[in-house]
Short mmCIF file of C-alpha atoms in Angstrom, two decimals:
data_model
loop_
_atom_site.label_atom_id
_atom_site.label_comp_id
_atom_site.label_asym_id
_atom_site.label_seq_id
_atom_site.Cartn_x
_atom_site.Cartn_y
_atom_site.Cartn_z
CA MET A 216 24.62 24.13 -5.85
CA ILE A 217 25.00 20.42 -6.46
CA LEU A 218 28.74 19.96 -5.73
CA PHE A 219 30.54 20.97 -2.53
CA THR A 220 33.37 18.53 -1.72
CA ASN A 221 36.76 17.60 -3.14
CA GLN A 222 35.74 13.94 -3.16
CA GLU A 223 32.92 14.69 -5.60
CA LEU A 224 35.18 16.88 -7.73
CA ARG A 225 37.69 14.10 -8.06
CA LEU A 226 35.00 11.74 -9.34
CA HIS A 227 34.86 13.88 -12.47
CA LEU A 228 38.31 15.53 -12.50
CA PRO A 229 40.80 13.05 -11.02
CA SER A 230 43.87 15.19 -11.86
CA ASN A 231 42.73 18.21 -9.83
CA ALA A 232 44.93 19.33 -6.94
CA VAL A 233 42.61 21.99 -5.53
CA ASP A 234 42.68 22.28 -1.75
CA GLU A 235 39.17 23.69 -1.44
CA VAL A 236 36.28 23.43 -3.87
CA ALA A 237 35.13 26.78 -2.49
CA ASN A 238 37.78 28.40 -4.64
CA LEU A 239 35.98 27.08 -7.76
CA GLN A 240 32.41 27.69 -6.61
CA GLY A 241 32.01 30.80 -8.72
CA MET A 242 32.92 28.94 -11.90
CA LEU A 243 30.81 25.93 -10.97
CA ASP A 244 27.83 28.09 -10.16
CA ASN A 245 28.03 29.82 -13.55
CA SER A 246 28.07 26.52 -15.33
CA GLU A 247 25.06 25.37 -13.32
CA LYS A 248 23.04 28.40 -14.20
CA ASP A 249 24.16 28.78 -17.82
CA PHE A 250 24.69 25.17 -18.97
CA LEU A 251 22.73 22.80 -16.72
CA LYS A 252 19.63 24.74 -15.64
CA PRO A 253 18.25 25.46 -19.18
CA ARG A 254 18.58 21.78 -20.09
CA LEU A 255 16.75 20.53 -17.02
CA GLY A 256 14.29 23.36 -16.72
CA GLU A 257 13.89 25.50 -13.59
CA SER A 258 11.55 23.15 -11.80
CA LEU A 259 13.66 20.03 -12.22
CA TYR A 260 16.86 21.95 -11.42
CA ASN A 261 15.43 23.34 -8.18
CA ARG A 262 14.16 19.88 -7.21
CA LEU A 263 17.60 18.36 -7.89
CA CYS A 264 19.20 20.98 -5.63
CA GLU A 265 16.65 20.16 -2.95
CA TYR A 266 17.47 16.46 -3.26
CA TYR A 267 21.19 17.16 -3.01
CA ARG A 268 20.74 19.16 0.18
CA GLY A 269 19.04 16.14 1.75
CA ILE A 270 21.83 13.62 1.17
CA GLU A 271 25.40 13.14 2.38
CA PRO A 272 27.94 13.76 -0.38
CA SER A 273 30.13 10.97 0.98
CA ASP A 274 27.26 8.49 0.72
CA PHE A 275 26.62 9.60 -2.87
CA CYS A 276 30.29 9.10 -3.76
CA ASP A 277 30.19 5.60 -2.25
CA THR A 278 27.22 4.63 -4.44
CA VAL A 279 29.09 5.90 -7.53
CA ILE A 280 32.26 4.01 -6.58
CA ASN A 281 30.29 0.81 -5.83
CA GLY A 282 28.22 1.14 -8.99
CA ASP A 283 24.91 1.23 -7.10
CA TYR A 284 23.97 4.79 -8.09
CA ASP A 285 21.54 3.54 -10.82
CA LYS A 286 19.20 2.13 -8.18
CA ASN A 287 18.06 5.67 -7.42
CA PRO A 288 16.97 7.80 -10.41
CA TRP A 289 17.89 11.00 -8.60
CA ASN A 290 21.48 9.77 -8.14
CA GLU A 291 21.70 9.07 -11.89
CA VAL A 292 20.59 12.58 -12.75
CA LEU A 293 22.91 14.07 -10.13
CA LEU A 294 25.94 12.15 -11.45
CA TYR A 295 25.47 13.35 -15.05
CA ALA A 296 24.69 16.89 -13.87
CA GLN A 297 27.90 17.10 -11.81
CA ARG A 298 29.98 15.75 -14.69
CA MET A 299 28.47 18.36 -16.98
CA ILE A 300 29.16 21.38 -14.80
CA VAL A 301 32.69 20.35 -13.80
CA ASN A 302 33.88 19.84 -17.37
CA ASP A 303 32.03 22.90 -18.67
CA ALA A 304 33.53 25.07 -15.93
CA MET A 305 37.06 23.84 -16.77
CA ALA A 306 36.51 24.37 -20.51
CA LYS A 307 35.30 27.92 -19.99
CA ASN A 308 37.92 29.00 -17.47
CA ILE A 309 41.10 27.10 -18.27
CA GLU A 310 42.79 30.17 -19.78
CA LYS A 311 41.93 32.33 -16.82
CA GLN A 312 43.42 29.78 -14.44
CA LEU A 313 46.84 30.45 -15.98
CA LEU A 314 46.80 34.11 -14.91
CA SER A 315 47.52 35.55 -11.50
CA MET A 316 46.53 39.01 -10.44
CA ASN A 317 48.44 40.78 -7.64
CA GLY A 318 49.89 44.16 -6.69
CA THR A 319 52.42 44.04 -9.50
CA GLY A 320 49.80 43.41 -12.18
CA ILE A 321 48.67 40.33 -14.07
CA ASN A 322 51.26 37.54 -14.05
CA VAL A 323 51.54 33.88 -14.90
CA ALA A 324 51.54 31.62 -11.86
CA SER A 325 54.47 29.19 -11.68
CA SER A 326 55.72 26.53 -9.36
CA ASN A 327 58.78 24.41 -8.90
CA ASP A 328 56.64 21.26 -8.65
CA TYR A 329 54.87 21.60 -12.02
CA SER A 330 55.96 22.36 -15.54
CA VAL A 331 54.26 25.14 -17.49
CA ALA A 332 51.64 23.88 -19.92
CA THR A 333 52.19 24.75 -23.55
CA ASP A 334 49.57 26.55 -25.66
CA LYS A 335 48.91 23.34 -27.58
CA GLN A 336 48.31 21.38 -24.36
CA ILE A 337 45.98 24.07 -23.08
CA ALA A 338 43.98 24.03 -26.34
CA GLN A 339 43.79 20.23 -26.29
CA GLY A 340 42.69 20.25 -22.66
CA LYS A 341 40.01 22.84 -23.31
CA GLU A 342 38.64 20.83 -26.27
CA SER A 343 38.67 17.66 -24.18
CA TYR A 344 36.76 19.26 -21.31
CA ARG A 345 34.23 20.69 -23.69
CA GLU A 346 33.71 17.38 -25.48
CA THR A 347 33.22 15.54 -22.17
CA ALA A 348 30.69 18.13 -21.06
CA MET A 349 28.68 17.72 -24.25
CA ILE A 350 28.82 13.90 -24.08
CA SER A 351 27.56 14.06 -20.51
CA LEU A 352 24.75 16.37 -21.58
CA ASN A 353 23.69 14.01 -24.33
CA ASN A 354 23.81 11.07 -21.93
CA LEU A 355 21.59 12.97 -19.48
CA LEU A 356 19.06 13.94 -22.14
CA SER A 357 19.04 10.35 -23.49
CA LEU A 358 18.40 9.07 -19.96
CA LEU A 359 15.52 11.45 -19.43
CA GLU A 360 14.09 10.63 -22.88
CA GLY A 361 14.14 6.91 -22.13
CA TRP A 362 12.28 7.48 -18.88
CA ALA A 363 9.70 9.72 -20.61
CA LYS A 364 9.02 7.03 -23.23
CA LYS A 365 8.75 4.41 -20.51
CA ILE A 366 5.97 6.16 -18.61
CA ASN A 367 4.40 7.63 -21.78
CA THR A 368 3.79 11.15 -20.49
CA PRO A 369 2.00 13.86 -22.55
CA MET A 370 3.85 16.44 -24.62
CA GLU A 371 3.29 19.67 -22.71
CA ILE A 372 1.91 20.99 -19.45
CA ASP A 373 0.92 24.57 -18.83
CA ALA A 374 1.92 24.58 -15.22
CA LEU A 375 3.07 22.06 -12.67
CA SER A 376 0.06 20.98 -10.68
CA GLY A 377 -1.10 17.88 -8.91
CA ASP A 378 -0.50 15.74 -12.01
CA ASN A 379 2.55 14.14 -10.41
CA THR A 380 0.42 13.01 -7.51
CA SER A 381 -2.04 11.32 -9.80
CA LEU A 382 0.80 9.75 -11.78
CA SER A 383 2.38 8.52 -8.57
CA ASP A 384 -0.96 7.21 -7.38
CA SER A 385 -1.42 5.29 -10.62
CA ALA A 386 2.05 3.83 -10.28
CA SER A 387 1.30 2.95 -6.68
CA GLY A 388 -2.01 1.45 -7.75
CA ASP A 389 -0.31 -0.75 -10.31
CA THR A 390 2.20 -1.79 -7.68
CA GLU A 391 -0.51 -2.55 -5.17
CA THR A 392 -2.28 -4.66 -7.74
CA SER A 393 0.88 -6.58 -8.46
CA ASP A 394 1.55 -6.89 -4.71
CA SER A 395 -1.91 -8.24 -4.07
CA ALA A 396 -1.63 -10.62 -6.98
CA GLY A 397 1.78 -11.79 -5.77
CA SER A 398 0.49 -12.17 -2.21
CA SER A 399 -2.53 -14.21 -3.27
CA ASP A 400 -0.41 -16.45 -5.49
CA ASN A 401 2.09 -17.01 -2.69
CA ALA A 402 -0.72 -17.60 -0.21
CA GLY A 403 -2.16 -20.26 -2.50
CA SER A 404 1.25 -21.82 -2.88
CA SER A 405 1.73 -21.93 0.91
CA ASP A 406 -1.69 -23.51 1.32
CA ASN A 407 -0.80 -26.19 -1.16
CA THR A 408 2.68 -26.94 0.18
CA GLY A 409 2.44 -25.74 3.74
CA SER A 410 6.10 -24.71 3.80
CA SER A 411 7.57 -21.56 5.33
CA ASP A 412 10.00 -21.01 2.41
CA ASP A 413 7.22 -19.70 0.20
CA THR A 414 6.35 -17.12 2.85
CA GLY A 415 9.89 -15.85 2.86
CA SER A 416 9.86 -15.70 -0.95
CA SER A 417 6.64 -13.69 -0.81
CA ASP A 418 8.26 -11.17 1.56
CA ASN A 419 11.27 -10.77 -0.73
CA THR A 420 9.01 -10.25 -3.72
CA GLY A 421 7.00 -7.65 -1.84
CA SER A 422 10.17 -5.75 -0.86
CA SER A 423 11.39 -5.85 -4.48
CA ASP A 424 8.02 -4.53 -5.68
CA GLU A 425 8.18 -1.68 -3.21
CA THR A 426 11.65 -0.71 -4.47
CA GLU A 427 10.45 -0.75 -8.06
CA ALA A 428 7.42 1.30 -7.10
CA ASP A 429 9.58 3.94 -5.43
CA LYS A 430 11.85 4.01 -8.47
CA LEU A 431 8.90 4.41 -10.84
CA GLN A 432 7.48 7.19 -8.67
CA ALA A 433 10.80 9.05 -8.72
CA ILE A 434 11.03 8.68 -12.49
CA GLY A 435 7.52 10.00 -12.90
CA GLU A 436 8.29 13.05 -10.81
CA ILE A 437 11.53 13.75 -12.73
CA VAL A 438 9.91 13.46 -16.17
CA LEU A 439 6.94 15.57 -15.16
CA LEU A 440 9.22 18.36 -14.02
CA TRP A 441 11.38 18.01 -17.12
CA GLU A 442 8.39 18.61 -19.38
CA GLU A 443 8.63 22.33 -18.53
CA SER A 444 12.03 22.56 -20.16
CA LYS A 445 12.45 23.49 -23.81
CA TYR A 446 14.79 20.48 -24.01
CA TYR A 447 11.94 18.00 -23.45
CA TYR A 448 12.43 15.30 -26.03
CA TYR A 449 9.02 15.46 -27.79
CA HIS A 450 7.66 18.41 -29.84
CA SER A 451 4.21 17.60 -31.16
CA ASP A 452 3.98 20.53 -33.61
CA LEU A 453 6.94 19.35 -35.67
CA LEU A 454 7.09 16.74 -38.41
CA PHE A 455 10.34 15.68 -36.69
CA PRO A 456 9.00 15.53 -33.12
CA THR A 457 12.07 13.77 -31.70
CA CYS A 458 15.81 13.51 -32.28
CA GLU A 459 15.25 9.84 -33.03
CA SER A 460 12.91 10.65 -35.93
CA LEU A 461 15.35 13.15 -37.51
CA GLN A 462 18.42 10.88 -37.36
CA PRO A 463 17.46 8.64 -40.38
CA TYR A 464 17.07 11.77 -42.59
CA LEU A 465 19.93 13.93 -41.31
CA ASP A 466 22.93 12.60 -39.44
CA ILE A 467 23.25 14.73 -36.29
CA TYR A 468 25.20 11.99 -34.47
CA ASP A 469 22.19 11.30 -32.24
CA ASN A 470 22.91 14.60 -30.52
CA ARG A 471 19.91 15.87 -28.55
CA ASP A 472 21.42 19.31 -28.02
CA LYS A 473 21.85 19.84 -31.76
CA PHE A 474 18.32 18.68 -32.36
CA VAL A 475 16.94 21.31 -30.02
CA ARG A 476 19.11 23.98 -31.62
CA LEU A 477 17.64 22.95 -35.05
CA ILE A 478 14.05 23.46 -33.87
CA PRO A 479 13.84 27.18 -34.89
CA ASP A 480 15.01 26.24 -38.38
CA MET A 481 12.44 23.44 -38.61
CA ARG A 482 9.63 25.73 -37.51
CA PHE A 483 10.60 28.31 -40.09
CA ILE A 484 10.77 25.70 -42.86
CA GLN A 485 7.34 24.30 -41.95
CA SER A 486 5.60 27.65 -41.84
CA GLU A 487 7.37 29.53 -44.66
CA TYR A 488 8.29 26.81 -47.13
CA LEU A 489 5.88 23.89 -46.76
CA GLU A 490 2.68 25.74 -45.87
CA GLU A 491 3.30 28.32 -48.60
CA ALA A 492 3.93 25.61 -51.19
CA PHE A 493 1.25 23.05 -50.24
CA GLY A 494 -1.38 24.94 -48.25
CA GLU A 495 -2.18 25.58 -44.62
CA ASP A 496 -3.83 22.21 -44.17
CA PHE A 497 -0.73 20.32 -45.21
CA ILE A 498 1.15 20.33 -41.89
CA PRO A 499 -1.87 19.55 -39.63
CA ARG A 500 -2.71 16.62 -41.87
CA LEU A 501 0.77 15.13 -41.67
CA LEU A 502 0.92 15.60 -37.91
CA GLN A 503 -1.91 13.07 -37.69
CA ALA A 504 -0.44 10.69 -40.27
CA SER A 505 1.15 7.33 -39.43
CA GLU A 506 4.89 6.77 -39.64
CA ASP A 507 4.38 4.69 -42.80
CA ASP A 508 2.60 7.48 -44.68
CA LYS A 509 4.34 8.10 -48.03
CA LEU A 510 3.57 11.80 -48.05
CA LEU A 511 4.94 12.24 -44.50
CA LYS A 512 8.22 10.56 -45.53
CA LYS A 513 8.59 12.85 -48.53
CA ALA A 514 7.81 15.91 -46.41
CA ARG A 515 10.50 14.87 -43.94
CA GLN A 516 12.97 14.41 -46.81
CA LEU A 517 12.13 17.96 -47.95
CA ILE A 518 12.63 19.46 -44.47
CA ALA A 519 15.98 17.61 -44.11
CA ALA A 520 17.12 18.98 -47.50
CA TYR A 521 16.13 22.55 -46.49
CA LEU A 522 17.95 22.11 -43.15
CA LYS A 523 21.12 21.00 -44.90
CA GLU A 524 20.79 23.94 -47.29
CA ARG A 525 20.22 26.74 -44.80
CA THR A 526 21.17 25.82 -41.17
CA SER A 527 24.26 27.09 -39.42
CA VAL A 528 23.95 24.66 -36.50
CA ILE A 529 25.74 21.96 -38.50
CA ASN A 530 28.62 22.74 -40.84
CA PHE A 531 28.18 21.60 -44.42
CA ASP A 532 30.49 22.34 -47.34
CA LYS A 533 29.36 24.19 -50.45
CA LEU A 534 28.88 20.99 -52.47
CA ALA A 535 26.67 19.43 -49.83
CA ARG A 536 24.45 22.53 -49.65
CA SER A 537 24.22 22.70 -53.44
CA THR A 538 23.18 19.05 -53.61
CA ALA A 539 20.61 19.60 -50.90
CA HIS A 540 19.18 22.51 -52.90
CA ASN A 541 18.69 20.26 -55.97
CA ASP A 542 17.24 17.52 -53.79
CA ALA A 543 14.71 19.95 -52.32
CA ILE A 544 13.49 20.91 -55.80
CA THR A 545 13.10 17.25 -56.79
CA VAL A 546 11.25 16.27 -53.63
CA ARG A 547 8.98 19.33 -53.77
CA GLU A 548 7.89 18.42 -57.31
CA SER A 549 7.31 14.85 -56.19
CA ILE A 550 5.00 16.05 -53.40
CA HIS A 551 3.09 18.21 -55.88
CA ARG A 552 2.55 15.20 -58.09
CA LEU A 553 1.33 13.13 -55.15
CA LEU A 554 -1.11 15.84 -54.08
CA LYS A 555 -2.35 16.25 -57.66
CA LYS A 556 -2.85 12.49 -58.01
CA GLU A 557 -4.82 12.41 -54.78
CA GLU A 558 -6.98 15.32 -56.00
CA VAL A 559 -7.72 13.52 -59.29
CA GLU A 560 -8.64 10.31 -57.49
CA LYS A 561 -10.91 12.17 -55.12
CA GLN A 562 -12.60 13.98 -57.99
CA ALA A 563 -13.08 10.72 -59.89
CA ALA A 564 -14.65 9.10 -56.84
CA LEU A 565 -16.90 12.12 -56.34
CA ASP A 566 -17.97 12.09 -60.01
CA ALA A 567 -18.74 8.42 -59.81
CA ALA A 568 -20.89 8.93 -56.77
CA ASN A 569 -22.64 11.90 -58.34
CA GLY A 570 -23.10 9.94 -61.59
CA GLY A 571 -25.11 7.21 -59.91
CA SER A 572 -27.34 9.66 -58.12
CA ASP A 573 -27.75 11.72 -61.34
CA GLY A 574 -28.94 8.59 -63.28
CA THR A 575 -31.62 7.95 -60.71
CA ASN A 576 -32.68 11.58 -60.71
CA THR A 577 -32.69 11.65 -64.51
CA GLY A 578 -35.05 8.67 -64.74
CA ASN A 579 -37.43 10.25 -62.25
CA ASN A 580 -37.26 13.59 -64.03
CA SER A 581 -37.90 11.94 -67.44
CA GLY A 582 -41.07 10.31 -66.18
CA ALA A 583 -42.22 13.55 -64.67
CA SER A 584 -41.41 15.46 -67.86
CA GLY A 585 -43.31 12.96 -70.00
CA SER A 586 -46.45 13.21 -67.95
CA SER A 587 -46.22 16.98 -67.81
CA ALA A 588 -45.63 17.11 -71.55
CA SER A 589 -48.69 15.02 -72.31
CA THR A 590 -50.72 17.09 -69.93
CA SER A 591 -49.48 20.22 -71.62
CA ASN A 592 -50.23 18.92 -75.13
CA SER A 593 -53.74 17.90 -74.14
CA SER A 594 -54.35 21.25 -72.55
CA CYS A 595 -52.96 23.01 -75.63
CA SER A 596 -55.21 20.94 -77.91
CA SER A 597 -58.22 21.70 -75.78
CA SER A 598 -57.30 25.38 -75.79
CA SER A 599 -56.88 25.38 -79.57
CA ALA A 600 -60.17 23.64 -80.14
CA SER A 601 -62.10 25.87 -77.81
CA SER A 602 -60.40 29.07 -78.91
CA PRO A 603 -62.71 31.15 -81.17
CA GLY A 604 -59.76 32.44 -83.22
CA SER A 605 -58.29 29.02 -83.95
CA SER A 606 -58.20 27.85 -87.55
CA SER A 607 -59.10 24.31 -88.61
CA GLY A 608 -58.94 22.84 -92.07
CA ASP A 609 -60.98 20.13 -93.72
CA ASN A 610 -57.98 17.77 -93.43
CA GLY A 611 -58.18 17.83 -89.59
CA ASN A 612 -54.82 19.65 -88.96
CA GLU A 613 -55.06 22.13 -86.11
CA GLY A 614 -52.91 25.10 -85.25
CA TYR A 615 -49.73 26.40 -86.95
CA GLN A 616 -47.78 24.00 -89.15
CA ASN A 617 -44.14 24.59 -90.05
CA ASN A 618 -42.81 24.72 -93.64
CA GLN A 619 -46.21 25.44 -95.15
CA ALA A 620 -46.91 27.60 -98.13
CA GLY A 621 -47.30 31.22 -97.15
CA SER A 622 -45.31 30.84 -93.94
CA ARG A 623 -43.13 33.82 -92.96
CA ILE A 624 -40.04 34.18 -90.70
CA PHE A 625 -38.83 37.40 -89.13
CA VAL A 626 -34.99 37.79 -88.98
CA THR A 627 -33.32 40.42 -86.84
CA PRO A 628 -30.63 42.54 -88.47
CA ILE A 629 -27.85 40.95 -86.37
CA LEU A 630 -28.49 37.59 -88.05
CA CYS A 631 -28.18 39.01 -91.59
#
């Protein structure tokens, strides 16, 4: 659990009049397990619970009230996580809170101090809680995505190992380098000026660097644990690897949760539509292409059109889906033309290369053929002259001569 006190509850639900948070722990725990844990991943969720057990809730509330919570990355994650589960729990259980079960059956609780909420007010409250929970979720995922881009972590890890130690060591190494550089610079400055003010400035700089190093180490640990979640921001096997890359082609309101829910549709489109239409090598080729690649842009346009045509994650009217269907046909034909043009250009380049080599080979073969032909003619002449059955006339012609009187030709029946 990551919320135990009324003071924390009022940070996210100021209008609550609950005497004990323990009365809501069942609802809060369900929201933690069903709503928060899948987004963070089991490892990061367990580590966040461990962090919460090691702090004082009152101290955490003070940092939120004072606006200093962003100095500690774990406090930032905890704040968004608490806001998510409180609003999600209220959205899921607001109707049940109206009912009271006792010995006489199920009744509606009432009080002289409060007026009964109307059905419309209840529906509006439920929608408001749900909307706040989703906004908090998107803010949390955006925060984690920004940190992941900052430290440039890899896409996937098979299991959590000592990688976070090496990452922390590298961060510490960078910090030590900057500390040593700052110390040497300040030392030089103090040698030149001989004042004690520079020494004090050096101490402050060192303290600031240590704080930044601790913050970077905490961010590295958080992101490394988050990589195990299916909600990690980067998916290297998709042509839309991030929510940010999909947004220019399909307006999902920069919603990270919707992007993750669209992933099964995108995988199906890539494997069943694109690979079937353009070949198995099409997707692997585009995964290695640059962002400016023309073919990659058209493939993304095609995926976006297919998404708009078939997905149920986002609601589109009939006209929008029909337009997307026509767009998909147009873009698909355009990709076929591009691929055909590339094939023609490659074949032309190959023919040109083979033509040059063929010319060289032809010249060599002609010389060889000429010498072999002369050798053959001379050997034939020698054979004809030395042959006892060879005929020779007085005019010096040797061997058989075509189109001479008395010549005969044998024709097979098929030629008649």
